[in-house]
Coordinates of N, CA, C and O in Angstrom, one line a residue:
X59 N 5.0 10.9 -15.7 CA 3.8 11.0 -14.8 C 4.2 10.5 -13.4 O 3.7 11.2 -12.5
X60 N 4.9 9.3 -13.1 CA 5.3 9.1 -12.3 C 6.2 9.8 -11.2 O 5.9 9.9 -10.0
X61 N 7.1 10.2 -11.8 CA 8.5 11.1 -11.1 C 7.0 12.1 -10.9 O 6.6 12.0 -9.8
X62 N 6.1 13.2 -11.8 CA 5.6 14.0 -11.1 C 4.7 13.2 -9.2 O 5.1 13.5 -8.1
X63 N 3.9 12.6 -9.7 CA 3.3 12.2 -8.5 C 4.1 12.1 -7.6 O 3.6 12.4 -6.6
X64 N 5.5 11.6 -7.5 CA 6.4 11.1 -6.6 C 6.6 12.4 -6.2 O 6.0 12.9 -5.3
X65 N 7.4 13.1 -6.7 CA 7.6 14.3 -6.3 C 6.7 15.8 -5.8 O 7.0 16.9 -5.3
X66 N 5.4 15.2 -6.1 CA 4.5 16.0 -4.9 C 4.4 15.1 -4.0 O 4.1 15.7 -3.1
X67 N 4.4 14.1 -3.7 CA 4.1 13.4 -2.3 C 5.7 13.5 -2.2 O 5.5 14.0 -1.1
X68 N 6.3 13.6 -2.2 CA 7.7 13.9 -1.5 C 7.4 15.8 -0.8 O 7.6 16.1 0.4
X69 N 7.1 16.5 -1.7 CA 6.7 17.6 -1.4 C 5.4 17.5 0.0 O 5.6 17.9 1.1
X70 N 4.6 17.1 -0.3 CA 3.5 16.6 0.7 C 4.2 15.8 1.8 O 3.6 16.2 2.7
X71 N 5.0 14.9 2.2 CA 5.6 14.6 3.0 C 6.0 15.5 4.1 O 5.7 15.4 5.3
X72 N 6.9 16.7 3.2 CA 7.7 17.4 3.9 C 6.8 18.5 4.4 O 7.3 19.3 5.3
X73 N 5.7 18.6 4.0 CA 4.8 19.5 4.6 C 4.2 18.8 6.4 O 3.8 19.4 7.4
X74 N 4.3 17.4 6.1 CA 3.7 16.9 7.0 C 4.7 16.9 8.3 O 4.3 17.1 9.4
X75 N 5.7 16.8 8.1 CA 7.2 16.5 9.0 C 7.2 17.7 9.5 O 7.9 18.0 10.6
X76 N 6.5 18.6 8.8 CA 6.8 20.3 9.0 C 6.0 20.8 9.9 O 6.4 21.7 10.6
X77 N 4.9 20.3 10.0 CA 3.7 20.8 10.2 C 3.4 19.5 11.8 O 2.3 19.7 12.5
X78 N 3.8 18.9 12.1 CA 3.3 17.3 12.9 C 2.3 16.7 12.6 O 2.0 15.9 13.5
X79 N 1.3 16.8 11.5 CA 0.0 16.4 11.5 C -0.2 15.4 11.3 O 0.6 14.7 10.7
X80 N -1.5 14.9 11.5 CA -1.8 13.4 10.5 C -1.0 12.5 11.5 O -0.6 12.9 12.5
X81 N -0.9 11.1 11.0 CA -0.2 10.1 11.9 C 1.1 10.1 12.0 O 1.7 9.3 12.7
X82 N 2.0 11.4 11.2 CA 2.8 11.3 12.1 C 3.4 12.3 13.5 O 4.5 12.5 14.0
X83 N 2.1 12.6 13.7 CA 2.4 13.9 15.3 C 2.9 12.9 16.4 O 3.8 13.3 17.1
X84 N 2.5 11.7 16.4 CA 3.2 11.1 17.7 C 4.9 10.8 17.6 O 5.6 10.8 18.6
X85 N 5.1 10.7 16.4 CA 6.5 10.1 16.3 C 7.4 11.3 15.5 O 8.0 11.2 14.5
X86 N 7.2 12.1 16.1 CA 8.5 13.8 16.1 C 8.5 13.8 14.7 O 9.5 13.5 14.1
X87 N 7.3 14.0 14.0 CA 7.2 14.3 12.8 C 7.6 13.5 11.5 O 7.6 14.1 10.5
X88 N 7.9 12.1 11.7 CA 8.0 10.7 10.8 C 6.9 10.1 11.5 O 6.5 10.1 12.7
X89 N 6.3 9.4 9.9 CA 5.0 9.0 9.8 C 5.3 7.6 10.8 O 6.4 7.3 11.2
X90 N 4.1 6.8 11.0 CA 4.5 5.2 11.2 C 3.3 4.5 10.9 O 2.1 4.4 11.2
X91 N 4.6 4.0 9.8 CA 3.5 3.0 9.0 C 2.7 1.9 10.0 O 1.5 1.6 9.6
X92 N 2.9 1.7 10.7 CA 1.9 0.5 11.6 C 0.6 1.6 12.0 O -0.4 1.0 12.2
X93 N 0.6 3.0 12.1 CA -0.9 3.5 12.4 C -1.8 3.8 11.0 O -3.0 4.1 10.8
X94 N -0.6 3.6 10.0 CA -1.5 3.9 8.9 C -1.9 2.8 8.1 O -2.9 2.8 7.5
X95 N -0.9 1.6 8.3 CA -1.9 0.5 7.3 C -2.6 -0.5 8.1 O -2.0 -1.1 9.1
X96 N -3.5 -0.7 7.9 CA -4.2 -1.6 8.6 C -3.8 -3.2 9.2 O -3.0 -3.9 8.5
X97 N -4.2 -3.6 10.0 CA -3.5 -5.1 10.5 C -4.1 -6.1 9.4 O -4.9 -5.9 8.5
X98 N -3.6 -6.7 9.7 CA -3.8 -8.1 8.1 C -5.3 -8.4 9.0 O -6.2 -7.9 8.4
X99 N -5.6 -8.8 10.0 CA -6.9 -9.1 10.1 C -7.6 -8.2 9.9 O -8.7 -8.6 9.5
X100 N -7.5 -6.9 10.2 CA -8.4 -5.5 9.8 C -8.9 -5.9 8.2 O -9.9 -6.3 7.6
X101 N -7.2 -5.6 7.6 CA -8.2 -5.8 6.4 C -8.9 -6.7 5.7 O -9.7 -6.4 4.8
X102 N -8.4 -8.1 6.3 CA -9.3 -9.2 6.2 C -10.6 -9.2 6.4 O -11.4 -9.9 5.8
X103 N -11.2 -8.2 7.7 CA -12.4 -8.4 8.3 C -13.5 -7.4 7.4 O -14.6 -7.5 7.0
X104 N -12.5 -6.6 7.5 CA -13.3 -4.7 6.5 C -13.2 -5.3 5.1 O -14.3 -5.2 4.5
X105 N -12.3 -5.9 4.4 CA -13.1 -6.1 2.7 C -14.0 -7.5 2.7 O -14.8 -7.8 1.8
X106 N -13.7 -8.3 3.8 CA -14.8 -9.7 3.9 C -16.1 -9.4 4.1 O -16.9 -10.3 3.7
X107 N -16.8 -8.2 4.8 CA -17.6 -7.2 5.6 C -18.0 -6.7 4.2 O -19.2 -6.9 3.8
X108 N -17.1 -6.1 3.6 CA -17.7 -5.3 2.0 C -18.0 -5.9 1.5 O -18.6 -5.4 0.5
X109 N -18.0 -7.7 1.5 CA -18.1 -8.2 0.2 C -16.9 -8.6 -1.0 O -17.2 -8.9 -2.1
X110 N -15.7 -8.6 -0.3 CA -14.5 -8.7 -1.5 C -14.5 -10.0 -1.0 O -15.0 -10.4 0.1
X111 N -13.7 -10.6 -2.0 CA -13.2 -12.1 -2.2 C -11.2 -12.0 -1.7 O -10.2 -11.6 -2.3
X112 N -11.5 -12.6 -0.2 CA -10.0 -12.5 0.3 C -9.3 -13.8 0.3 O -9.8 -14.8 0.7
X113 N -8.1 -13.4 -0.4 CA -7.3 -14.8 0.1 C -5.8 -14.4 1.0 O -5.1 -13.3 1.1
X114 N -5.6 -15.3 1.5 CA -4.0 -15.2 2.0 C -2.9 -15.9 0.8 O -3.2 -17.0 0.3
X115 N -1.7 -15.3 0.6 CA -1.0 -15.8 0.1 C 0.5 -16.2 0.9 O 0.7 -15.9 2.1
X116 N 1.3 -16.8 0.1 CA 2.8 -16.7 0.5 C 3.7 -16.5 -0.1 O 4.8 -16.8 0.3
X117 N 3.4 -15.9 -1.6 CA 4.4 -15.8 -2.6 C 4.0 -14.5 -3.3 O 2.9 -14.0 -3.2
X118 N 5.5 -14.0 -4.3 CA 4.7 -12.9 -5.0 C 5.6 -13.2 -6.5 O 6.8 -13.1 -6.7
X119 N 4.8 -13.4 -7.3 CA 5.1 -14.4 -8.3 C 6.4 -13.1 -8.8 O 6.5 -11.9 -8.9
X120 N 7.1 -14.2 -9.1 CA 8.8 -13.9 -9.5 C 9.9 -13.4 -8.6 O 11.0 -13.0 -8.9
X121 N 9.4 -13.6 -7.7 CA 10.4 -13.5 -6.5 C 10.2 -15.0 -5.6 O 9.2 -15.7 -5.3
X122 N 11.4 -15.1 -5.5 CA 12.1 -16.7 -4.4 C 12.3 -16.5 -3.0 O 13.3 -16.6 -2.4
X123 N 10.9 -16.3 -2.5 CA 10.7 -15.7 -0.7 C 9.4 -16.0 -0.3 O 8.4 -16.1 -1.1
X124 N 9.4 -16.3 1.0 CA 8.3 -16.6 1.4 C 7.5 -15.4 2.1 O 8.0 -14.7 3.0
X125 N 6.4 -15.3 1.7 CA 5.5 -13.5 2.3 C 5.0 -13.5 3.2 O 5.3 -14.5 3.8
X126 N 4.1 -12.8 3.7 CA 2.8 -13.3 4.6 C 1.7 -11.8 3.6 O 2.0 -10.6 3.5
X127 N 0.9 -12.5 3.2 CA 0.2 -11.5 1.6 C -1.4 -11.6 2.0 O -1.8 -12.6 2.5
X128 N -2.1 -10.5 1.7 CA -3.1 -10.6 1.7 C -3.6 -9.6 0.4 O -3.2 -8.5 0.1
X129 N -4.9 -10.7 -0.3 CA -5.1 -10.4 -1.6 C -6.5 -9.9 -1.4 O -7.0 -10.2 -0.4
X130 N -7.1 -9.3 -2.1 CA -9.0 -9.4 -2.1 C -9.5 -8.7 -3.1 O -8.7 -7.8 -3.6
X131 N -10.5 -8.8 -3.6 CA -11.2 -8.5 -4.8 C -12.6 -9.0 -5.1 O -13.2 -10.1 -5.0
X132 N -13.0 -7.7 -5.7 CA -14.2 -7.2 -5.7 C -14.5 -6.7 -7.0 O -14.3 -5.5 -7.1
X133 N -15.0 -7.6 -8.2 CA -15.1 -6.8 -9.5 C -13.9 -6.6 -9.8 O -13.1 -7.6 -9.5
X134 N -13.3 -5.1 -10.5 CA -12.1 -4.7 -10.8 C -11.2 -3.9 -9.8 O -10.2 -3.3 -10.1
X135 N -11.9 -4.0 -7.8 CA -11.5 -3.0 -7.6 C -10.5 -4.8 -6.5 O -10.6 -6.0 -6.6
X136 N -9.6 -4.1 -5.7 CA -8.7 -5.1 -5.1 C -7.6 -4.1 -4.2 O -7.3 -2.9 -4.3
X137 N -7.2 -4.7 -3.6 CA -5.8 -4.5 -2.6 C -5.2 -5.8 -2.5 O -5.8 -6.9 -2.2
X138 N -4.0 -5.7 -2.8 CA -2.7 -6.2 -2.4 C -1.6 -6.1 -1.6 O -0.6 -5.4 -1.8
X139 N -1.9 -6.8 -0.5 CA -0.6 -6.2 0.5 C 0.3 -7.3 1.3 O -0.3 -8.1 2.0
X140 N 1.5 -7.3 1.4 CA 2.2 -7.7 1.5 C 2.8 -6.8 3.5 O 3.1 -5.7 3.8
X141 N 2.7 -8.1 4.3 CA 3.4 -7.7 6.0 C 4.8 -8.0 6.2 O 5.4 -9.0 5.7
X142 N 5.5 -7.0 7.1 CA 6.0 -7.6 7.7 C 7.8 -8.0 7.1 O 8.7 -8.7 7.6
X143 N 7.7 -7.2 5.5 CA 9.2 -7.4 4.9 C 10.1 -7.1 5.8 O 9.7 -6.3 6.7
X144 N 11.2 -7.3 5.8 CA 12.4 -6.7 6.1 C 12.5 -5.7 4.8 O 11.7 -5.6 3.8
X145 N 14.1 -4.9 5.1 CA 13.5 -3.9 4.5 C 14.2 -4.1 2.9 O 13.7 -3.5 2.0
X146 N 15.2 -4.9 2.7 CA 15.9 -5.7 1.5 C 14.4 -6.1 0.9 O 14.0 -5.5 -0.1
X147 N 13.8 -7.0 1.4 CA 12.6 -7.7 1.1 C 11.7 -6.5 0.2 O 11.6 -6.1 -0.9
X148 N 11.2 -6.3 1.4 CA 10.3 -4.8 0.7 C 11.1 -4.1 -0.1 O 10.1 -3.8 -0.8
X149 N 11.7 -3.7 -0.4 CA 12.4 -3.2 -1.8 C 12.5 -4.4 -2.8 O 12.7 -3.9 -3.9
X150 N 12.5 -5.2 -2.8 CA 12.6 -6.3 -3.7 C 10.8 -6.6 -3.9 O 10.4 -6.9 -5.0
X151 N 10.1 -6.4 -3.2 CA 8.5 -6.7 -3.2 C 8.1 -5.6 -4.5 O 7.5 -5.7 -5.6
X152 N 8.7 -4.5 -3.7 CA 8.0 -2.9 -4.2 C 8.5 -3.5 -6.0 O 7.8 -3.6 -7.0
X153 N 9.8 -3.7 -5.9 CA 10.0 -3.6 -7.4 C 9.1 -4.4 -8.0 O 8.3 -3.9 -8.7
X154 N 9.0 -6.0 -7.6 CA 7.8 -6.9 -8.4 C 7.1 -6.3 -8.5 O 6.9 -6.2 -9.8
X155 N 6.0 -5.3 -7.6 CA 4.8 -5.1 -7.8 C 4.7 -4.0 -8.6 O 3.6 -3.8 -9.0
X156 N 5.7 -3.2 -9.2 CA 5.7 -2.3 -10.2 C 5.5 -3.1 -11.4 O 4.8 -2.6 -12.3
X157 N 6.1 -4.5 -11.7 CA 6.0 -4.9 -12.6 C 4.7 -5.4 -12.7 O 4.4 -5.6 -13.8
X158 N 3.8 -5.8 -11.7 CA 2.5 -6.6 -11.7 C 1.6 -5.7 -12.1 O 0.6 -5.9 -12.9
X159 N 2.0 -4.2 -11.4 CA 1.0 -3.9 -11.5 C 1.5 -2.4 -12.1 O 1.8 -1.4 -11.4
X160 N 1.3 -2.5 -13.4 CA 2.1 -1.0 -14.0 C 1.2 0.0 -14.0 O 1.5 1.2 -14.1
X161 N 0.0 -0.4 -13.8 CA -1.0 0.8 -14.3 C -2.3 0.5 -13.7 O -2.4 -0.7 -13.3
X162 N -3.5 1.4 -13.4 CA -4.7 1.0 -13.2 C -4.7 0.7 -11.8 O -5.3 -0.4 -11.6
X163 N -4.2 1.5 -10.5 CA -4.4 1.4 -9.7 C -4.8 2.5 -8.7 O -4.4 3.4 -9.4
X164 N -5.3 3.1 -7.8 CA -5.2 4.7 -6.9 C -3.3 4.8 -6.2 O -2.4 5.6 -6.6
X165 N -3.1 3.6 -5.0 CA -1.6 3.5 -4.8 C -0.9 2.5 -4.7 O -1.3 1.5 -4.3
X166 N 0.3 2.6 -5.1 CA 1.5 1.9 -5.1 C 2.2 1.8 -4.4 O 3.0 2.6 -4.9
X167 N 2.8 1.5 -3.2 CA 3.8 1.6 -2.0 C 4.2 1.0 -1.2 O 3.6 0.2 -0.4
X168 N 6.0 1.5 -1.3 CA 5.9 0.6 0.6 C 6.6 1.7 1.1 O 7.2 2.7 0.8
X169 N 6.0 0.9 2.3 CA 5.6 2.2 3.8 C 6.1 1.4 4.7 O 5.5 0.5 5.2
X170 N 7.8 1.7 5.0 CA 8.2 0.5 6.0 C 8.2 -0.5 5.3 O 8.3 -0.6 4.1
X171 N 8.0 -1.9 7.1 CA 8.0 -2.9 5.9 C 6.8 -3.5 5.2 O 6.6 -4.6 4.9
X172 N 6.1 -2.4 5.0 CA 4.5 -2.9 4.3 C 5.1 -2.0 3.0 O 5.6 -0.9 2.9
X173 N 4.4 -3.5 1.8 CA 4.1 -3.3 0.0 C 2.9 -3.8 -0.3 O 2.5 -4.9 -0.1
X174 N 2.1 -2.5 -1.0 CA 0.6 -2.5 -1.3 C 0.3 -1.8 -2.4 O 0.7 -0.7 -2.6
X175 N -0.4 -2.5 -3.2 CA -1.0 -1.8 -4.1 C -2.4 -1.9 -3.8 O -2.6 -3.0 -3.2
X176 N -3.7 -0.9 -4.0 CA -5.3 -0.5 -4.1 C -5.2 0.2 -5.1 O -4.5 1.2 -5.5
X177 N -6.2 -0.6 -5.6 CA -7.0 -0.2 -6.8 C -8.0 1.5 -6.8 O -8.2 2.4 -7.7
X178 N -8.4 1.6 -5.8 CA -9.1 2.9 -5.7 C -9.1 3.6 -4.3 O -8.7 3.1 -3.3
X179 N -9.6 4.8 -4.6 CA -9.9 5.3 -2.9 C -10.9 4.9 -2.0 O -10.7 5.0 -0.8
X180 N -12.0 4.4 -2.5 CA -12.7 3.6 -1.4 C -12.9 3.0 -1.3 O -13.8 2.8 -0.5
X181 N -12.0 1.3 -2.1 CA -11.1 0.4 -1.4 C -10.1 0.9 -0.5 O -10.1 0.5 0.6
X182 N -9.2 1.9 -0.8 CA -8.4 2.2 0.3 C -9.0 2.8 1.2 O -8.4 3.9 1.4
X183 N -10.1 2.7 1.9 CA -10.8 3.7 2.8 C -11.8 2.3 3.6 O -12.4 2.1 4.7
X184 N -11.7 1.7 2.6 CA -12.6 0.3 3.2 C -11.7 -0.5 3.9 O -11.8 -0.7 5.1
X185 N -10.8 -1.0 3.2 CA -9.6 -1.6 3.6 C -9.3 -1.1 5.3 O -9.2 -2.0 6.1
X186 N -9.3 0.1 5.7 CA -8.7 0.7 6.4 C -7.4 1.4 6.6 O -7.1 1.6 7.8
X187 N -6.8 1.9 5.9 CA -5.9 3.2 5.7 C -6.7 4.1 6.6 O -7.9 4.2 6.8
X188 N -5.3 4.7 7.0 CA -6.1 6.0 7.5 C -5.4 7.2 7.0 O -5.8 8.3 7.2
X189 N -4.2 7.2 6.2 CA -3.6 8.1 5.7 C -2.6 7.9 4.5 O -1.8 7.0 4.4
X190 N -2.7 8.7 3.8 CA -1.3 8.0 2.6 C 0.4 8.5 3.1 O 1.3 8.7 2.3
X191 N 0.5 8.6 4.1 CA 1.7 9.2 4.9 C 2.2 8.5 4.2 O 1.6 7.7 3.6
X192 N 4.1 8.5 4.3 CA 4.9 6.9 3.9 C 6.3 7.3 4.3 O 6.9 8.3 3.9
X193 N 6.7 6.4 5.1 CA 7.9 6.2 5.1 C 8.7 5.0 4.2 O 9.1 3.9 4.5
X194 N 8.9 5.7 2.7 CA 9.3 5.0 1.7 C 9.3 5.1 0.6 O 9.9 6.2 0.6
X195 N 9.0 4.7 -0.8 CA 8.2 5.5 -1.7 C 6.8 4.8 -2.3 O 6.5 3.6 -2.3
X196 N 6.0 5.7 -2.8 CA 4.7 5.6 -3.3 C 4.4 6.2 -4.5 O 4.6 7.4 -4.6
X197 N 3.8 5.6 -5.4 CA 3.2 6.3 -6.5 C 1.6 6.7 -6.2 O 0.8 5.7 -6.0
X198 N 1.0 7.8 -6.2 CA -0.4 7.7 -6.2 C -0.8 7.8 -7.7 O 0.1 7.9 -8.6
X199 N -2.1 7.8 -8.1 CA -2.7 8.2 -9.3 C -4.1 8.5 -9.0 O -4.8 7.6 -8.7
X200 N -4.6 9.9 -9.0 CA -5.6 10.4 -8.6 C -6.8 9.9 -9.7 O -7.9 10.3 -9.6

């Protein structure tokens, strides 16, 4: 299920690189992640605004590094995101969070040096995303 989803948003990628659309028209057809994920205070301000329960973190349990993380939660729905990795880092994040979070989410990703998981689409729409573009990989689950 996975390799499918991956492999249409790899497909969907290349449509976009193809095409200039979406956020990445300014930057010669690669997306950038800084227009698409929101600033840690954005989404501090937009899920505190909704009503989610935010915290800041600094760790992401089973990894030996220090993060800059923002957590929030609302019932069952939540985002998880992690600023600012280098890119060793964020590949090492992305893997944890596959393990945190195997299932029961809308996406999985790092985009650059941003690693995020959301629970649904309008947490990720509250949050402030403005597009699932990625420079990196992502799992969605519709």
């Amino acid at each position: 299920m996975r390799k499918r989803v991956f492999v249409r948003m790899l497909a969907f990628a290349a449509a976009v690189l193809l095409t200039g659309c979406g956020a990445a028209s300014n930057t010669g057809g690669v997306p950038d992640p800084d227009k698409i994920v929101p600033s840690r205070d954005g989404v501090i301000q937009n899920l505190t605004d909704s009503g989610y329960t935010v915290e800041t973190l600094s760790e992401v349990v089973g990894l030996d590094m220090t993060v800059d993380r923002v957590f929030a939660k609302k019932g069952d729905r939540f985002v998880d995101i992690v600023y600012g990795a280098s890119d060793a880092d964020a590949s090492q994040i992305f893997e944890a969070y596959c393990g945190l979070y195997p299932d029961g989410y809308y996406i999985l990703a790092q985009n650059g040096s941003y690693v995020y998981c959301v629970s649904d689409k309008k947490t990720f729409a509250k949050a402030g995303f403005t597009s699932t573009s990625n420079v990196g990989v992502q799992y969605i689950h519709n």
